[in-house]
PDB file of C-alpha atoms in Angstrom:
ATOM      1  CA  UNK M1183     -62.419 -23.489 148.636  1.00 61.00           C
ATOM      2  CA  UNK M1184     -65.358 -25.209 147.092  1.00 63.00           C
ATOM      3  CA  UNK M1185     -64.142 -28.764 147.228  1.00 76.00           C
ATOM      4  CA  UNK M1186     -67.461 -30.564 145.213  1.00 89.00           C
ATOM      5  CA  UNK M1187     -67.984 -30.247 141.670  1.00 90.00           C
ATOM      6  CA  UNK M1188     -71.696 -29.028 142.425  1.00 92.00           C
ATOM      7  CA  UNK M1189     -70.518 -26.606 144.815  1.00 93.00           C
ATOM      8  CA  UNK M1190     -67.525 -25.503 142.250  1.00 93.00           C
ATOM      9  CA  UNK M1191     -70.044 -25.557 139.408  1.00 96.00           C
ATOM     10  CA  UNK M1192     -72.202 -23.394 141.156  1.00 97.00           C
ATOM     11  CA  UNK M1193     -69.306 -21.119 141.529  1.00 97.00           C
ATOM     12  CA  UNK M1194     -68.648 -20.449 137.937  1.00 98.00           C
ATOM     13  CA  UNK M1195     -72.159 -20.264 137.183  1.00 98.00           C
ATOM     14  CA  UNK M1196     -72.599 -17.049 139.605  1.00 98.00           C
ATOM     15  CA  UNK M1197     -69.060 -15.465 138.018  1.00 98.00           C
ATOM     16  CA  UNK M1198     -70.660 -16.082 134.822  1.00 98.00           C
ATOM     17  CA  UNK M1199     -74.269 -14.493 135.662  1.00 98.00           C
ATOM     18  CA  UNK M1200     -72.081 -11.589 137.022  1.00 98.00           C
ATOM     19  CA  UNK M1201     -69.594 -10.840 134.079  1.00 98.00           C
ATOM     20  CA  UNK M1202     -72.524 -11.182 131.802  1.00 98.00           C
ATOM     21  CA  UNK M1203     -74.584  -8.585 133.587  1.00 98.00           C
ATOM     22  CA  UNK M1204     -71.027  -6.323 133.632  1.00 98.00           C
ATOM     23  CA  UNK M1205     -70.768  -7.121 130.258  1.00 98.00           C
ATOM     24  CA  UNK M1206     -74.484  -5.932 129.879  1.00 98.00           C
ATOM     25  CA  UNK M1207     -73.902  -2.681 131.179  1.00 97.00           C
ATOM     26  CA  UNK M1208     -70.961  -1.599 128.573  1.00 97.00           C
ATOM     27  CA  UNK M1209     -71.699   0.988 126.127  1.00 95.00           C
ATOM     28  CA  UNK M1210     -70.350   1.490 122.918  1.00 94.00           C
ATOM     29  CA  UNK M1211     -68.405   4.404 124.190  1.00 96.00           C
ATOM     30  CA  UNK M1212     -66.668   2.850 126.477  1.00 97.00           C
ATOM     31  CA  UNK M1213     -65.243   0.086 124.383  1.00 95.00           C
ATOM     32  CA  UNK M1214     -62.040   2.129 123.723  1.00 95.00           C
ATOM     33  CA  UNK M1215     -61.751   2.449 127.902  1.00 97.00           C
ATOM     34  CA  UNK M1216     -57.955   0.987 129.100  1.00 95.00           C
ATOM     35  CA  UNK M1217     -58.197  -1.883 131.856  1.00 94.00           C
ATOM     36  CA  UNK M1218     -56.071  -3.326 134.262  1.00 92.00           C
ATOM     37  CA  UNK M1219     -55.168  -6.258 132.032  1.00 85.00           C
ATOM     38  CA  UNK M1220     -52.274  -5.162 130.052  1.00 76.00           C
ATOM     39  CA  UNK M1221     -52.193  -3.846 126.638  1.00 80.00           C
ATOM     40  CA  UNK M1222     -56.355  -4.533 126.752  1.00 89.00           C
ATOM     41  CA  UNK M1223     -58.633  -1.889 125.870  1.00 94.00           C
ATOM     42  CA  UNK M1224     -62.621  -2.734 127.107  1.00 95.00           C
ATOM     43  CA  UNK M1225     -63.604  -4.349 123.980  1.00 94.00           C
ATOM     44  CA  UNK M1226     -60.391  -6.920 124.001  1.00 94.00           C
ATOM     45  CA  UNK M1227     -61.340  -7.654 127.233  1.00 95.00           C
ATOM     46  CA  UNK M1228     -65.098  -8.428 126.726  1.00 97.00           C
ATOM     47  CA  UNK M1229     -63.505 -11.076 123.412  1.00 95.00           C
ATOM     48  CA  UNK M1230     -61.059 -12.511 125.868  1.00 94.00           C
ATOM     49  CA  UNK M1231     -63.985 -13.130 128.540  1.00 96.00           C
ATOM     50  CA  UNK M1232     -66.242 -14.407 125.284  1.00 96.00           C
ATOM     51  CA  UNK M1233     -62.890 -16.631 124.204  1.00 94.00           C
ATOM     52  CA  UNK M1234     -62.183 -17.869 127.427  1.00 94.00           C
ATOM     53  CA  UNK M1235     -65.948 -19.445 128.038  1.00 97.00           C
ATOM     54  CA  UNK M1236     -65.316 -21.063 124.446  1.00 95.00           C
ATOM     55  CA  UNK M1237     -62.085 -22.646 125.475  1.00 94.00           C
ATOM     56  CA  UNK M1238     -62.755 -23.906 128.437  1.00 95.00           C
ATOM     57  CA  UNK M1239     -66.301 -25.074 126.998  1.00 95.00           C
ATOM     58  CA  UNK M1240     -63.998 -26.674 124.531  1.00 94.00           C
ATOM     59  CA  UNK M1241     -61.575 -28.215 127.086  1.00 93.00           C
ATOM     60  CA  UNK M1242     -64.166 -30.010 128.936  1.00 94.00           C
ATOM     61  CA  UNK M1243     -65.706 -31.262 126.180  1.00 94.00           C
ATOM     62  CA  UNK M1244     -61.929 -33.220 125.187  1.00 92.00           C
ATOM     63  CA  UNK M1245     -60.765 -30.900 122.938  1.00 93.00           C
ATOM     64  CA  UNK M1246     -57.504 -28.671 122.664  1.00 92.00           C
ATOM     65  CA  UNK M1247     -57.835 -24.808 122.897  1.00 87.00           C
ATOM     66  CA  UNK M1248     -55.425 -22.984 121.633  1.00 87.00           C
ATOM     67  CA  UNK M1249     -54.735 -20.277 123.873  1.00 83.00           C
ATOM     68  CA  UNK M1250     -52.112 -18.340 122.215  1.00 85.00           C
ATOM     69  CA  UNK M1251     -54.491 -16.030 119.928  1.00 84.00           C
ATOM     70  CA  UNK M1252     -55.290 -12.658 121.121  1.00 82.00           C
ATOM     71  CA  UNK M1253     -58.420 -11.950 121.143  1.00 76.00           C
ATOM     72  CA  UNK M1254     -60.331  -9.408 118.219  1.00 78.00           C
ATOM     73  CA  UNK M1255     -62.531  -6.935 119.349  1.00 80.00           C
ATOM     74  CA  UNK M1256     -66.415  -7.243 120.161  1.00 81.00           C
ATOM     75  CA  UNK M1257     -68.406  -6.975 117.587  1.00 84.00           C
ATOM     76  CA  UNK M1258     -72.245  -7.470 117.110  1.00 87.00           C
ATOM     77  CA  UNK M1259     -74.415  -8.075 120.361  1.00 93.00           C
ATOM     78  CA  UNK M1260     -71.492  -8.903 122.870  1.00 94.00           C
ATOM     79  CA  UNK M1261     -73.681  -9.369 125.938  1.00 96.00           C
ATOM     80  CA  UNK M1262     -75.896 -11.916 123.508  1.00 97.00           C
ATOM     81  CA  UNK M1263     -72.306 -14.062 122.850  1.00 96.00           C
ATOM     82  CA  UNK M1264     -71.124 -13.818 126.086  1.00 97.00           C
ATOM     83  CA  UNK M1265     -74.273 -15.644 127.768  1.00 98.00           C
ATOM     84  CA  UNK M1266     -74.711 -18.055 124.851  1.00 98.00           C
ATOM     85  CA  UNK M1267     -71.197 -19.258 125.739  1.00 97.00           C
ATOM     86  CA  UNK M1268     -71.434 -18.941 129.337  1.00 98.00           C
ATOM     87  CA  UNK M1269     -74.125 -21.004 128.929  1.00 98.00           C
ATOM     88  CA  UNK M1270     -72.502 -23.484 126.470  1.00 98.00           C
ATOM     89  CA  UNK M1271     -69.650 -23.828 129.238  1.00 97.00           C
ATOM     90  CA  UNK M1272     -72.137 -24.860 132.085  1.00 97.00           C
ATOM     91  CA  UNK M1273     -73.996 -27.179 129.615  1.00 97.00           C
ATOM     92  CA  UNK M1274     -70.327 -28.654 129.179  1.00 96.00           C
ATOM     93  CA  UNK M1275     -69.492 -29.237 132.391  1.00 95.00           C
ATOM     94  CA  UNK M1276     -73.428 -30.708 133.616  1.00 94.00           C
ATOM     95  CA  UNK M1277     -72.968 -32.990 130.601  1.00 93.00           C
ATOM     96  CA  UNK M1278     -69.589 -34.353 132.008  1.00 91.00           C
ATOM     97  CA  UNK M1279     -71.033 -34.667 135.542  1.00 87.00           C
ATOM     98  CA  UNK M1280     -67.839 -34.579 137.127  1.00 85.00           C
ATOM     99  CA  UNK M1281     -64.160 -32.703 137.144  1.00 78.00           C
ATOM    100  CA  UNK M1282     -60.900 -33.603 137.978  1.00 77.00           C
ATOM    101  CA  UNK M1283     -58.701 -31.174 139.620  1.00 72.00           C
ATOM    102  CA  UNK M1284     -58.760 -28.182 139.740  1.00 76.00           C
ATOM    103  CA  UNK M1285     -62.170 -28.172 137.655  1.00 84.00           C
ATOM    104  CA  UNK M1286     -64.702 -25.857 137.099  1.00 95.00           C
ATOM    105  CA  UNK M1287     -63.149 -23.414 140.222  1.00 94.00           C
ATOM    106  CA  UNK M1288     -60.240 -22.388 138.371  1.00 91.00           C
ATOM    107  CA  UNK M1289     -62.048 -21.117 135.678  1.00 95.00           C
ATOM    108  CA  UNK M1290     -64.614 -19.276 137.914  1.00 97.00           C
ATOM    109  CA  UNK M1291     -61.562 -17.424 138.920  1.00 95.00           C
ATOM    110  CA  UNK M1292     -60.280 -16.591 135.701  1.00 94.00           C
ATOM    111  CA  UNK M1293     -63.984 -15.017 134.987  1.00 97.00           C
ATOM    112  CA  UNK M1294     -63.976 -13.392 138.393  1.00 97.00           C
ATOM    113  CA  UNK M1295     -60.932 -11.270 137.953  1.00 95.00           C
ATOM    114  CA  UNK M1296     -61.976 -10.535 134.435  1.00 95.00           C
ATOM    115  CA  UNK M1297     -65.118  -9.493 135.918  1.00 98.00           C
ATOM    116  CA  UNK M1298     -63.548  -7.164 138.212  1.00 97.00           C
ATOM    117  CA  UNK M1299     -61.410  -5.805 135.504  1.00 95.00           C
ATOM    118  CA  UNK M1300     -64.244  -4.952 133.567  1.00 97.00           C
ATOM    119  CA  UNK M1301     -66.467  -3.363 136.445  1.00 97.00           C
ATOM    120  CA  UNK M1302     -63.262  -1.465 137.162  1.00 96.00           C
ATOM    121  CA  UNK M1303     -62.407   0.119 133.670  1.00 97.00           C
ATOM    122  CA  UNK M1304     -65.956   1.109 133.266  1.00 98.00           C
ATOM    123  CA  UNK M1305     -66.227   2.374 136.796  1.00 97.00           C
ATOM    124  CA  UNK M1306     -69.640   0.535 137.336  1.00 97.00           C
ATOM    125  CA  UNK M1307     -71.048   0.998 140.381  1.00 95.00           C
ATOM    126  CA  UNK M1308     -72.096  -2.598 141.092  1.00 94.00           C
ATOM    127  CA  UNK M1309     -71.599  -5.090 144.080  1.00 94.00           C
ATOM    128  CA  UNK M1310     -69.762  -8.060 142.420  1.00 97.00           C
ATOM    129  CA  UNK M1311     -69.989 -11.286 144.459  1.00 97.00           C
ATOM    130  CA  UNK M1312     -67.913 -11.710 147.598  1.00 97.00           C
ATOM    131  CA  UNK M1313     -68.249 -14.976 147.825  1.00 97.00           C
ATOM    132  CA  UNK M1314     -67.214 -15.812 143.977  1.00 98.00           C
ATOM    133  CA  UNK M1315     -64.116 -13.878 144.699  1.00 97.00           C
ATOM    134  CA  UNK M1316     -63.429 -15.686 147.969  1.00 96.00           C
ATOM    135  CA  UNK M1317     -63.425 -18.861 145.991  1.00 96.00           C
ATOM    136  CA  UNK M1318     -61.466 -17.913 143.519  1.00 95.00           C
ATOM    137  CA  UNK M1319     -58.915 -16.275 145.855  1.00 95.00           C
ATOM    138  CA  UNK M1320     -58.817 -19.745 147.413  1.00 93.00           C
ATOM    139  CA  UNK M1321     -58.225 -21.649 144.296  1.00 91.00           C
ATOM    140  CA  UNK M1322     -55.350 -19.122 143.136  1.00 89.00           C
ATOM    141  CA  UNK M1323     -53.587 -19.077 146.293  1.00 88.00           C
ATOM    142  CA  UNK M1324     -53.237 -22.284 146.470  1.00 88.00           C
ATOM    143  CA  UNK M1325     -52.611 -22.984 142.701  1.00 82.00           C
ATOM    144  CA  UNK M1326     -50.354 -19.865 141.454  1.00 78.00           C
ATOM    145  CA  UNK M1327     -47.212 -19.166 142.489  1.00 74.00           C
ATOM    146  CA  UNK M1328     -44.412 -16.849 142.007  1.00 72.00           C
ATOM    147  CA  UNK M1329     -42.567 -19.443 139.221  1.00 76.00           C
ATOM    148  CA  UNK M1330     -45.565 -19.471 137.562  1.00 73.00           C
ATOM    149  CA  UNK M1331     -47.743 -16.789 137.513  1.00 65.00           C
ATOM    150  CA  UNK M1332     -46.453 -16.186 133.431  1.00 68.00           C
ATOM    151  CA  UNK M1333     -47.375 -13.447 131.299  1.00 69.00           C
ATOM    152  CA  UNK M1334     -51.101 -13.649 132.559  1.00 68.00           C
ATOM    153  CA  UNK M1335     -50.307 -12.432 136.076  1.00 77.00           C
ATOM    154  CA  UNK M1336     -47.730  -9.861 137.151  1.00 76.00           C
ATOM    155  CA  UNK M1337     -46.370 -10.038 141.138  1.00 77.00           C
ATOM    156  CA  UNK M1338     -48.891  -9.744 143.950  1.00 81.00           C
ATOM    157  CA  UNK M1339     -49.895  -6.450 145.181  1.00 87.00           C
ATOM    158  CA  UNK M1340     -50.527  -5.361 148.664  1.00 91.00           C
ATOM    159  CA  UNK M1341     -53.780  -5.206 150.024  1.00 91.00           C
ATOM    160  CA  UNK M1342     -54.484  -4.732 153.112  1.00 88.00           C
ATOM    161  CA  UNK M1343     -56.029  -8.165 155.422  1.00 86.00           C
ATOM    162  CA  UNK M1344     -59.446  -6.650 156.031  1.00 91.00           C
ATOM    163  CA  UNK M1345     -59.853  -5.273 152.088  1.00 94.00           C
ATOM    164  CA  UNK M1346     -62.605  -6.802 150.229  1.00 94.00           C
ATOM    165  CA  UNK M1347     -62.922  -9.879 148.699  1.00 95.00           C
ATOM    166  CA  UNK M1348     -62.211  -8.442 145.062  1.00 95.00           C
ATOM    167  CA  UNK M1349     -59.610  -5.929 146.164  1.00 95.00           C
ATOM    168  CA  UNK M1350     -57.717  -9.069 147.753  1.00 95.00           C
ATOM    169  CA  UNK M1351     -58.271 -11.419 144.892  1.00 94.00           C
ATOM    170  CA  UNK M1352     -57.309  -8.314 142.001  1.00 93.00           C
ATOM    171  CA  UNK M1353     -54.365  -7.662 144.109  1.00 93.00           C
ATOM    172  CA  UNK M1354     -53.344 -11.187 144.291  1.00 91.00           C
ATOM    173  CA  UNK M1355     -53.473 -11.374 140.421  1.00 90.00           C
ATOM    174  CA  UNK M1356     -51.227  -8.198 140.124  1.00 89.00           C
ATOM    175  CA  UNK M1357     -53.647  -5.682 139.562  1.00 89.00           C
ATOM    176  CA  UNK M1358     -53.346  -2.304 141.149  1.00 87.00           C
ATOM    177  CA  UNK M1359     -56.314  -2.742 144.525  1.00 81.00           C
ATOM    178  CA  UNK M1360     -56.272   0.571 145.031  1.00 72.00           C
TER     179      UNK M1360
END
């Protein structure tokens, strides 16, 4: 796992740069699209990837987020919000020069499986980042466990040893690898 905050900030800047280019590459019909995240059509999913670079961006700066509030649907130029915040969160983090633990890794994984959600639902044929998703399936295996994966992650799936990086890390979050 990336165990420097440069080398876990450079993490969550590639997950960003590659959910923003997914993000990029959604059309307007395939907003309504279901995903692997629960109850979360494409366009709830693209707000909750928008929402989440806000929070955190908020959390590093000292501030509370409050993560209860689903997120509304996309509206406007998503791709345009998405970056702006992405880039908002970075700015955040390069400001504070430093993280405690876990830091900027855990939220590279949060964007990662997002990512991969997204790509998925959308069935883009793209080549996400292996080693973003090797990170992240780092951080989450040693971070998440059964007692408290919540409402945000169902059971781990099976996938098999030699499976991908994102098949591995999706399948470790509960999503369906195959």
């Amino acid at each position: 796992m990336a165990d420097s905050f440069d080398q876990q900030l450079d993490v969550l800047r590639r997950a960003l740069d590659q959910a923003g280019d997914a993000i990029a590459e959604v059309t307007e019909e395939q907003l309504s699209l279901s995903t692997p995240c629960p109850d979360w059509d494409v366009t709830q999913l693209i707000s909750h990837l928008i929402q989440d670079a806000e929070r955190f961006t908020l959390g590093v700066q000292g501030g509370e987020a409050d993560w209860t509030t689903r997120p509304e649907p996309v509206t406007g130029d998503w791709v345009a919000d998405f970056r702006s915040a992405a880039d908002e969160l970075v700015a955040a983090w390069q400001d504070k020069g430093s993280a405690d633990p876990p830091g900027p890794i855990w939220q590279a994984a949060e964007i990662a499986i997002h990512t991969w959600d997204l790509v998925r639902a959308t069935d883009q044929q793209r080549e996400l980042d292996a080693g973003v998703a090797e990170q992240a399936l780092a951080f989450m295996s040693a971070a998440l466990t059964p007692e408290n994966r919540g409402d945000a992650f169902a059971d781990e799936r099976e996938a098999p040893v030699d499976a991908p990086a994102y098949v591995r890390l999706a399948a470790f979050a509960g999503r369906e690898p195959a």
